[in-house]
Amino acid sequence: MRLTPLAAILSLAFLAACSAPDKNAAADKSAAGPAATATPSTAEPAVGPDGPASAKIGADQVGKVSPVPAFKGFGEHWSIDIQATGEMNHKVELTWGSGSEKASGTARYNGQPADAPSTLIVLSGELQTKDGAKPMTIEISQKECIDDGDNKHMQSVDVSVDGMDKLSGGCGDLAVY
């Protein structure tokens, strides 16, 4: 008898035993009940093949986390960049006048206004302009917007700053959790 075929047979038997499902583990799962083996039907993956599964924050985050973690928007001759800085506060960078004017500021999400539709997010704050601090309101609507280059965006944006013409008709993209 040759040892090489015997060693090959024993190696294959060993590999088959190692790759076989553990019957004891399956018995443990079935003994624990269906909750241990079933995947909850309400669970959504954090990120799927098409991006984030949901743009909603968890119930435990309401009142603690802004619905605007980050936003980039633009309109004709203007752009806005918003970054959450913690809690409900945001850093805002606004450029207008075809890039000739730039200012930074802060804005805060104060919750959903009572008379506003649920598709509207309002941030209030002030912009530090060359003429001093000016009150500012940013309105981000959950409505589709097509820019001049025929690119589709999921949000539209309007910016109002005291002493300036309203920057309206902008398109943008809201980051999601």
mmCIF file with all atom_site columns, C-alpha atoms in Angstrom:
data_model
loop_
_atom_site.group_PDB
_atom_site.id
_atom_site.type_symbol
_atom_site.label_atom_id
_atom_site.label_alt_id
_atom_site.label_comp_id
_atom_site.label_asym_id
_atom_site.label_entity_id
_atom_site.label_seq_id
_atom_site.pdbx_PDB_ins_code
_atom_site.Cartn_x
_atom_site.Cartn_y
_atom_site.Cartn_z
_atom_site.occupancy
_atom_site.B_iso_or_equiv
_atom_site.pdbx_formal_charge
_atom_site.auth_seq_id
_atom_site.auth_comp_id
_atom_site.auth_asym_id
_atom_site.auth_atom_id
_atom_site.pdbx_PDB_model_num
ATOM 1   C CA . MET A 1 1   ? 0.000   0.000  0.000   1.00 0.00 ? 1   MET A CA 1
ATOM 2   C CA . ARG A 1 2   ? 1.270   3.420  -0.899  1.00 0.00 ? 2   ARG A CA 1
ATOM 3   C CA . LEU A 1 3   ? 1.178   6.176  1.730   1.00 0.00 ? 3   LEU A CA 1
ATOM 4   C CA . THR A 1 4   ? 0.603   9.068  -0.685  1.00 0.00 ? 4   THR A CA 1
ATOM 5   C CA . PRO A 1 5   ? -2.997  8.110  -1.640  1.00 0.00 ? 5   PRO A CA 1
ATOM 6   C CA . LEU A 1 6   ? -3.763  7.315  2.006   1.00 0.00 ? 6   LEU A CA 1
ATOM 7   C CA . ALA A 1 7   ? -2.432  10.706 3.121   1.00 0.00 ? 7   ALA A CA 1
ATOM 8   C CA . ALA A 1 8   ? -4.499  12.442 0.433   1.00 0.00 ? 8   ALA A CA 1
ATOM 9   C CA . ILE A 1 9   ? -7.662  10.593 1.516   1.00 0.00 ? 9   ILE A CA 1
ATOM 10  C CA . LEU A 1 10  ? -7.066  11.460 5.168   1.00 0.00 ? 10  LEU A CA 1
ATOM 11  C CA . SER A 1 11  ? -6.401  15.124 4.268   1.00 0.00 ? 11  SER A CA 1
ATOM 12  C CA . LEU A 1 12  ? -9.646  15.324 2.293   1.00 0.00 ? 12  LEU A CA 1
ATOM 13  C CA . ALA A 1 13  ? -11.580 13.691 5.136   1.00 0.00 ? 13  ALA A CA 1
ATOM 14  C CA . PHE A 1 14  ? -10.096 16.151 7.606   1.00 0.00 ? 14  PHE A CA 1
ATOM 15  C CA . LEU A 1 15  ? -10.943 19.162 5.392   1.00 0.00 ? 15  LEU A CA 1
ATOM 16  C CA . ALA A 1 16  ? -14.489 17.897 4.878   1.00 0.00 ? 16  ALA A CA 1
ATOM 17  C CA . ALA A 1 17  ? -14.958 17.544 8.616   1.00 0.00 ? 17  ALA A CA 1
ATOM 18  C CA . CYS A 1 18  ? -13.630 21.058 9.220   1.00 0.00 ? 18  CYS A CA 1
ATOM 19  C CA . SER A 1 19  ? -15.881 22.651 6.609   1.00 0.00 ? 19  SER A CA 1
ATOM 20  C CA . ALA A 1 20  ? -19.055 20.782 7.605   1.00 0.00 ? 20  ALA A CA 1
ATOM 21  C CA . PRO A 1 21  ? -21.641 22.849 9.450   1.00 0.00 ? 21  PRO A CA 1
ATOM 22  C CA . ASP A 1 22  ? -21.500 22.564 13.198  1.00 0.00 ? 22  ASP A CA 1
ATOM 23  C CA . LYS A 1 23  ? -24.612 20.588 14.108  1.00 0.00 ? 23  LYS A CA 1
ATOM 24  C CA . ASN A 1 24  ? -24.253 21.555 17.771  1.00 0.00 ? 24  ASN A CA 1
ATOM 25  C CA . ALA A 1 25  ? -24.275 25.260 16.895  1.00 0.00 ? 25  ALA A CA 1
ATOM 26  C CA . ALA A 1 26  ? -27.429 24.780 14.820  1.00 0.00 ? 26  ALA A CA 1
ATOM 27  C CA . ALA A 1 27  ? -29.033 22.915 17.714  1.00 0.00 ? 27  ALA A CA 1
ATOM 28  C CA . ASP A 1 28  ? -28.074 25.746 20.085  1.00 0.00 ? 28  ASP A CA 1
ATOM 29  C CA . LYS A 1 29  ? -29.684 28.323 17.790  1.00 0.00 ? 29  LYS A CA 1
ATOM 30  C CA . SER A 1 30  ? -32.902 26.338 17.426  1.00 0.00 ? 30  SER A CA 1
ATOM 31  C CA . ALA A 1 31  ? -33.069 25.785 21.175  1.00 0.00 ? 31  ALA A CA 1
ATOM 32  C CA . ALA A 1 32  ? -32.744 29.531 21.750  1.00 0.00 ? 32  ALA A CA 1
ATOM 33  C CA . GLY A 1 33  ? -35.893 30.087 19.713  1.00 0.00 ? 33  GLY A CA 1
ATOM 34  C CA . PRO A 1 34  ? -36.723 31.953 16.549  1.00 0.00 ? 34  PRO A CA 1
ATOM 35  C CA . ALA A 1 35  ? -35.552 35.324 17.915  1.00 0.00 ? 35  ALA A CA 1
ATOM 36  C CA . ALA A 1 36  ? -31.944 34.111 17.940  1.00 0.00 ? 36  ALA A CA 1
ATOM 37  C CA . THR A 1 37  ? -31.991 33.050 14.300  1.00 0.00 ? 37  THR A CA 1
ATOM 38  C CA . ALA A 1 38  ? -34.441 35.466 12.686  1.00 0.00 ? 38  ALA A CA 1
ATOM 39  C CA . THR A 1 39  ? -33.363 38.784 11.288  1.00 0.00 ? 39  THR A CA 1
ATOM 40  C CA . PRO A 1 40  ? -35.676 41.579 12.432  1.00 0.00 ? 40  PRO A CA 1
ATOM 41  C CA . SER A 1 41  ? -37.834 42.685 9.516   1.00 0.00 ? 41  SER A CA 1
ATOM 42  C CA . THR A 1 42  ? -37.598 46.339 10.567  1.00 0.00 ? 42  THR A CA 1
ATOM 43  C CA . ALA A 1 43  ? -33.798 46.452 10.444  1.00 0.00 ? 43  ALA A CA 1
ATOM 44  C CA . GLU A 1 44  ? -32.365 48.416 7.532   1.00 0.00 ? 44  GLU A CA 1
ATOM 45  C CA . PRO A 1 45  ? -28.758 48.288 6.445   1.00 0.00 ? 45  PRO A CA 1
ATOM 46  C CA . ALA A 1 46  ? -26.807 51.428 7.235   1.00 0.00 ? 46  ALA A CA 1
ATOM 47  C CA . VAL A 1 47  ? -25.534 51.602 3.683   1.00 0.00 ? 47  VAL A CA 1
ATOM 48  C CA . GLY A 1 48  ? -26.919 49.633 0.785   1.00 0.00 ? 48  GLY A CA 1
ATOM 49  C CA . PRO A 1 49  ? -25.824 49.395 -2.837  1.00 0.00 ? 49  PRO A CA 1
ATOM 50  C CA . ASP A 1 50  ? -27.623 52.665 -3.621  1.00 0.00 ? 50  ASP A CA 1
ATOM 51  C CA . GLY A 1 51  ? -26.263 54.571 -0.616  1.00 0.00 ? 51  GLY A CA 1
ATOM 52  C CA . PRO A 1 52  ? -27.770 55.162 2.819   1.00 0.00 ? 52  PRO A CA 1
ATOM 53  C CA . ALA A 1 53  ? -30.944 53.247 3.524   1.00 0.00 ? 53  ALA A CA 1
ATOM 54  C CA . SER A 1 54  ? -32.714 56.090 5.245   1.00 0.00 ? 54  SER A CA 1
ATOM 55  C CA . ALA A 1 55  ? -32.307 59.803 5.822   1.00 0.00 ? 55  ALA A CA 1
ATOM 56  C CA . LYS A 1 56  ? -33.991 59.615 9.197   1.00 0.00 ? 56  LYS A CA 1
ATOM 57  C CA . ILE A 1 57  ? -32.269 59.858 12.541  1.00 0.00 ? 57  ILE A CA 1
ATOM 58  C CA . GLY A 1 58  ? -33.109 57.555 15.410  1.00 0.00 ? 58  GLY A CA 1
ATOM 59  C CA . ALA A 1 59  ? -35.707 58.481 18.007  1.00 0.00 ? 59  ALA A CA 1
ATOM 60  C CA . ASP A 1 60  ? -32.967 58.787 20.638  1.00 0.00 ? 60  ASP A CA 1
ATOM 61  C CA . GLN A 1 61  ? -31.237 61.437 18.494  1.00 0.00 ? 61  GLN A CA 1
ATOM 62  C CA . VAL A 1 62  ? -34.238 63.747 18.052  1.00 0.00 ? 62  VAL A CA 1
ATOM 63  C CA . GLY A 1 63  ? -33.504 67.043 19.758  1.00 0.00 ? 63  GLY A CA 1
ATOM 64  C CA . LYS A 1 64  ? -29.805 66.184 20.024  1.00 0.00 ? 64  LYS A CA 1
ATOM 65  C CA . VAL A 1 65  ? -28.645 65.858 16.423  1.00 0.00 ? 65  VAL A CA 1
ATOM 66  C CA . SER A 1 66  ? -29.389 68.300 13.628  1.00 0.00 ? 66  SER A CA 1
ATOM 67  C CA . PRO A 1 67  ? -31.099 66.938 10.515  1.00 0.00 ? 67  PRO A CA 1
ATOM 68  C CA . VAL A 1 68  ? -28.357 68.780 8.576   1.00 0.00 ? 68  VAL A CA 1
ATOM 69  C CA . PRO A 1 69  ? -25.011 67.039 9.169   1.00 0.00 ? 69  PRO A CA 1
ATOM 70  C CA . ALA A 1 70  ? -23.649 68.670 6.002   1.00 0.00 ? 70  ALA A CA 1
ATOM 71  C CA . PHE A 1 71  ? -25.087 70.463 2.984   1.00 0.00 ? 71  PHE A CA 1
ATOM 72  C CA . LYS A 1 72  ? -23.680 71.900 -0.232  1.00 0.00 ? 72  LYS A CA 1
ATOM 73  C CA . GLY A 1 73  ? -25.923 74.061 -2.360  1.00 0.00 ? 73  GLY A CA 1
ATOM 74  C CA . PHE A 1 74  ? -25.707 76.600 -5.129  1.00 0.00 ? 74  PHE A CA 1
ATOM 75  C CA . GLY A 1 75  ? -27.779 78.893 -7.252  1.00 0.00 ? 75  GLY A CA 1
ATOM 76  C CA . GLU A 1 76  ? -27.143 81.400 -9.992  1.00 0.00 ? 76  GLU A CA 1
ATOM 77  C CA . HIS A 1 77  ? -23.923 83.208 -8.988  1.00 0.00 ? 77  HIS A CA 1
ATOM 78  C CA . TRP A 1 78  ? -23.928 81.924 -5.368  1.00 0.00 ? 78  TRP A CA 1
ATOM 79  C CA . SER A 1 79  ? -23.064 78.855 -3.266  1.00 0.00 ? 79  SER A CA 1
ATOM 80  C CA . ILE A 1 80  ? -23.422 77.717 0.336   1.00 0.00 ? 80  ILE A CA 1
ATOM 81  C CA . ASP A 1 81  ? -21.568 75.117 2.389   1.00 0.00 ? 81  ASP A CA 1
ATOM 82  C CA . ILE A 1 82  ? -22.986 74.038 5.761   1.00 0.00 ? 82  ILE A CA 1
ATOM 83  C CA . GLN A 1 83  ? -21.255 71.762 8.281   1.00 0.00 ? 83  GLN A CA 1
ATOM 84  C CA . ALA A 1 84  ? -22.688 70.636 11.617  1.00 0.00 ? 84  ALA A CA 1
ATOM 85  C CA . THR A 1 85  ? -20.391 71.534 14.508  1.00 0.00 ? 85  THR A CA 1
ATOM 86  C CA . GLY A 1 86  ? -22.244 69.713 17.259  1.00 0.00 ? 86  GLY A CA 1
ATOM 87  C CA . GLU A 1 87  ? -25.652 69.581 18.836  1.00 0.00 ? 87  GLU A CA 1
ATOM 88  C CA . MET A 1 88  ? -27.826 71.794 16.600  1.00 0.00 ? 88  MET A CA 1
ATOM 89  C CA . ASN A 1 89  ? -25.122 74.277 15.552  1.00 0.00 ? 89  ASN A CA 1
ATOM 90  C CA . HIS A 1 90  ? -23.567 74.725 12.116  1.00 0.00 ? 90  HIS A CA 1
ATOM 91  C CA . LYS A 1 91  ? -20.729 76.553 10.405  1.00 0.00 ? 91  LYS A CA 1
ATOM 92  C CA . VAL A 1 92  ? -21.830 78.325 7.211   1.00 0.00 ? 92  VAL A CA 1
ATOM 93  C CA . GLU A 1 93  ? -19.728 79.527 4.274   1.00 0.00 ? 93  GLU A CA 1
ATOM 94  C CA . LEU A 1 94  ? -21.609 81.684 1.750   1.00 0.00 ? 94  LEU A CA 1
ATOM 95  C CA . THR A 1 95  ? -20.235 82.930 -1.570  1.00 0.00 ? 95  THR A CA 1
ATOM 96  C CA . TRP A 1 96  ? -22.198 85.247 -3.865  1.00 0.00 ? 96  TRP A CA 1
ATOM 97  C CA . GLY A 1 97  ? -21.690 87.842 -6.596  1.00 0.00 ? 97  GLY A CA 1
ATOM 98  C CA . SER A 1 98  ? -20.110 85.231 -8.900  1.00 0.00 ? 98  SER A CA 1
ATOM 99  C CA . GLY A 1 99  ? -17.496 84.555 -6.226  1.00 0.00 ? 99  GLY A CA 1
ATOM 100 C CA . SER A 1 100 ? -16.557 88.175 -5.517  1.00 0.00 ? 100 SER A CA 1
ATOM 101 C CA . GLU A 1 101 ? -18.186 88.202 -2.060  1.00 0.00 ? 101 GLU A CA 1
ATOM 102 C CA . LYS A 1 102 ? -17.558 85.634 0.691   1.00 0.00 ? 102 LYS A CA 1
ATOM 103 C CA . ALA A 1 103 ? -18.633 85.463 4.302   1.00 0.00 ? 103 ALA A CA 1
ATOM 104 C CA . SER A 1 104 ? -18.737 82.952 7.135   1.00 0.00 ? 104 SER A CA 1
ATOM 105 C CA . GLY A 1 105 ? -21.280 82.571 9.839   1.00 0.00 ? 105 GLY A CA 1
ATOM 106 C CA . THR A 1 106 ? -23.138 80.278 12.164  1.00 0.00 ? 106 THR A CA 1
ATOM 107 C CA . ALA A 1 107 ? -26.642 78.870 12.066  1.00 0.00 ? 107 ALA A CA 1
ATOM 108 C CA . ARG A 1 108 ? -28.732 76.773 14.419  1.00 0.00 ? 108 ARG A CA 1
ATOM 109 C CA . TYR A 1 109 ? -31.531 74.305 13.854  1.00 0.00 ? 109 TYR A CA 1
ATOM 110 C CA . ASN A 1 110 ? -34.270 75.218 16.325  1.00 0.00 ? 110 ASN A CA 1
ATOM 111 C CA . GLY A 1 111 ? -36.677 72.437 15.445  1.00 0.00 ? 111 GLY A CA 1
ATOM 112 C CA . GLN A 1 112 ? -39.509 72.234 12.984  1.00 0.00 ? 112 GLN A CA 1
ATOM 113 C CA . PRO A 1 113 ? -41.494 75.488 12.759  1.00 0.00 ? 113 PRO A CA 1
ATOM 114 C CA . ALA A 1 114 ? -45.137 74.852 13.696  1.00 0.00 ? 114 ALA A CA 1
ATOM 115 C CA . ASP A 1 115 ? -46.530 76.342 10.493  1.00 0.00 ? 115 ASP A CA 1
ATOM 116 C CA . ALA A 1 116 ? -43.943 74.787 8.129   1.00 0.00 ? 116 ALA A CA 1
ATOM 117 C CA . PRO A 1 117 ? -44.384 71.620 6.075   1.00 0.00 ? 117 PRO A CA 1
ATOM 118 C CA . SER A 1 118 ? -42.440 68.592 7.307   1.00 0.00 ? 118 SER A CA 1
ATOM 119 C CA . THR A 1 119 ? -40.345 68.728 4.115   1.00 0.00 ? 119 THR A CA 1
ATOM 120 C CA . LEU A 1 120 ? -38.783 72.066 5.136   1.00 0.00 ? 120 LEU A CA 1
ATOM 121 C CA . ILE A 1 121 ? -35.665 72.447 7.296   1.00 0.00 ? 121 ILE A CA 1
ATOM 122 C CA . VAL A 1 122 ? -34.984 75.953 8.625   1.00 0.00 ? 122 VAL A CA 1
ATOM 123 C CA . LEU A 1 123 ? -31.635 77.131 10.027  1.00 0.00 ? 123 LEU A CA 1
ATOM 124 C CA . SER A 1 124 ? -31.349 80.560 11.669  1.00 0.00 ? 124 SER A CA 1
ATOM 125 C CA . GLY A 1 125 ? -28.191 82.435 12.514  1.00 0.00 ? 125 GLY A CA 1
ATOM 126 C CA . GLU A 1 126 ? -25.944 85.260 11.453  1.00 0.00 ? 126 GLU A CA 1
ATOM 127 C CA . LEU A 1 127 ? -23.457 85.918 8.717   1.00 0.00 ? 127 LEU A CA 1
ATOM 128 C CA . GLN A 1 128 ? -20.280 87.909 9.425   1.00 0.00 ? 128 GLN A CA 1
ATOM 129 C CA . THR A 1 129 ? -20.179 90.262 6.426   1.00 0.00 ? 129 THR A CA 1
ATOM 130 C CA . LYS A 1 130 ? -17.800 93.131 5.723   1.00 0.00 ? 130 LYS A CA 1
ATOM 131 C CA . ASP A 1 131 ? -20.606 95.377 7.059   1.00 0.00 ? 131 ASP A CA 1
ATOM 132 C CA . GLY A 1 132 ? -20.862 93.405 10.308  1.00 0.00 ? 132 GLY A CA 1
ATOM 133 C CA . ALA A 1 133 ? -23.047 90.564 11.559  1.00 0.00 ? 133 ALA A CA 1
ATOM 134 C CA . LYS A 1 134 ? -26.329 90.156 9.648   1.00 0.00 ? 134 LYS A CA 1
ATOM 135 C CA . PRO A 1 135 ? -29.272 87.890 10.582  1.00 0.00 ? 135 PRO A CA 1
ATOM 136 C CA . MET A 1 136 ? -29.587 84.946 8.199   1.00 0.00 ? 136 MET A CA 1
ATOM 137 C CA . THR A 1 137 ? -32.215 82.280 7.466   1.00 0.00 ? 137 THR A CA 1
ATOM 138 C CA . ILE A 1 138 ? -31.530 79.158 5.402   1.00 0.00 ? 138 ILE A CA 1
ATOM 139 C CA . GLU A 1 139 ? -34.456 77.109 4.091   1.00 0.00 ? 139 GLU A CA 1
ATOM 140 C CA . ILE A 1 140 ? -33.724 73.619 2.755   1.00 0.00 ? 140 ILE A CA 1
ATOM 141 C CA . SER A 1 141 ? -36.684 71.921 1.083   1.00 0.00 ? 141 SER A CA 1
ATOM 142 C CA . GLN A 1 142 ? -36.926 68.202 0.461   1.00 0.00 ? 142 GLN A CA 1
ATOM 143 C CA . LYS A 1 143 ? -37.964 68.700 -3.140  1.00 0.00 ? 143 LYS A CA 1
ATOM 144 C CA . GLU A 1 144 ? -36.151 67.642 -6.256  1.00 0.00 ? 144 GLU A CA 1
ATOM 145 C CA . CYS A 1 145 ? -34.233 70.328 -8.095  1.00 0.00 ? 145 CYS A CA 1
ATOM 146 C CA . ILE A 1 146 ? -32.605 70.312 -11.534 1.00 0.00 ? 146 ILE A CA 1
ATOM 147 C CA . ASP A 1 147 ? -29.610 72.643 -11.968 1.00 0.00 ? 147 ASP A CA 1
ATOM 148 C CA . ASP A 1 148 ? -28.538 74.501 -15.125 1.00 0.00 ? 148 ASP A CA 1
ATOM 149 C CA . GLY A 1 149 ? -26.413 71.512 -16.167 1.00 0.00 ? 149 GLY A CA 1
ATOM 150 C CA . ASP A 1 150 ? -29.484 69.216 -16.016 1.00 0.00 ? 150 ASP A CA 1
ATOM 151 C CA . ASN A 1 151 ? -28.129 67.479 -12.906 1.00 0.00 ? 151 ASN A CA 1
ATOM 152 C CA . LYS A 1 152 ? -30.703 66.225 -10.424 1.00 0.00 ? 152 LYS A CA 1
ATOM 153 C CA . HIS A 1 153 ? -30.442 67.177 -6.741  1.00 0.00 ? 153 HIS A CA 1
ATOM 154 C CA . MET A 1 154 ? -32.716 65.999 -3.935  1.00 0.00 ? 154 MET A CA 1
ATOM 155 C CA . GLN A 1 155 ? -33.042 69.365 -2.170  1.00 0.00 ? 155 GLN A CA 1
ATOM 156 C CA . SER A 1 156 ? -33.655 72.984 -3.037  1.00 0.00 ? 156 SER A CA 1
ATOM 157 C CA . VAL A 1 157 ? -32.324 75.880 -0.965  1.00 0.00 ? 157 VAL A CA 1
ATOM 158 C CA . ASP A 1 158 ? -33.038 79.565 -0.351  1.00 0.00 ? 158 ASP A CA 1
ATOM 159 C CA . VAL A 1 159 ? -30.889 81.915 1.749   1.00 0.00 ? 159 VAL A CA 1
ATOM 160 C CA . SER A 1 160 ? -32.067 85.220 3.224   1.00 0.00 ? 160 SER A CA 1
ATOM 161 C CA . VAL A 1 161 ? -29.595 87.674 4.766   1.00 0.00 ? 161 VAL A CA 1
ATOM 162 C CA . ASP A 1 162 ? -30.672 91.075 6.104   1.00 0.00 ? 162 ASP A CA 1
ATOM 163 C CA . GLY A 1 163 ? -29.653 93.847 3.735   1.00 0.00 ? 163 GLY A CA 1
ATOM 164 C CA . MET A 1 164 ? -29.121 91.497 0.758   1.00 0.00 ? 164 MET A CA 1
ATOM 165 C CA . ASP A 1 165 ? -31.338 90.280 -2.051  1.00 0.00 ? 165 ASP A CA 1
ATOM 166 C CA . LYS A 1 166 ? -32.718 86.821 -1.297  1.00 0.00 ? 166 LYS A CA 1
ATOM 167 C CA . LEU A 1 167 ? -30.611 84.033 -2.795  1.00 0.00 ? 167 LEU A CA 1
ATOM 168 C CA . SER A 1 168 ? -33.301 81.703 -4.096  1.00 0.00 ? 168 SER A CA 1
ATOM 169 C CA . GLY A 1 169 ? -33.847 78.862 -6.521  1.00 0.00 ? 169 GLY A CA 1
ATOM 170 C CA . GLY A 1 170 ? -30.758 76.967 -5.443  1.00 0.00 ? 170 GLY A CA 1
ATOM 171 C CA . CYS A 1 171 ? -30.179 73.219 -5.660  1.00 0.00 ? 171 CYS A CA 1
ATOM 172 C CA . GLY A 1 172 ? -28.245 71.159 -3.185  1.00 0.00 ? 172 GLY A CA 1
ATOM 173 C CA . ASP A 1 173 ? -27.349 67.872 -1.608  1.00 0.00 ? 173 ASP A CA 1
ATOM 174 C CA . LEU A 1 174 ? -27.963 67.074 2.024   1.00 0.00 ? 174 LEU A CA 1
ATOM 175 C CA . ALA A 1 175 ? -25.723 64.545 3.683   1.00 0.00 ? 175 ALA A CA 1
ATOM 176 C CA . VAL A 1 176 ? -27.606 61.829 5.532   1.00 0.00 ? 176 VAL A CA 1
ATOM 177 C CA . TYR A 1 177 ? -26.869 59.840 8.646   1.00 0.00 ? 177 TYR A CA 1
#
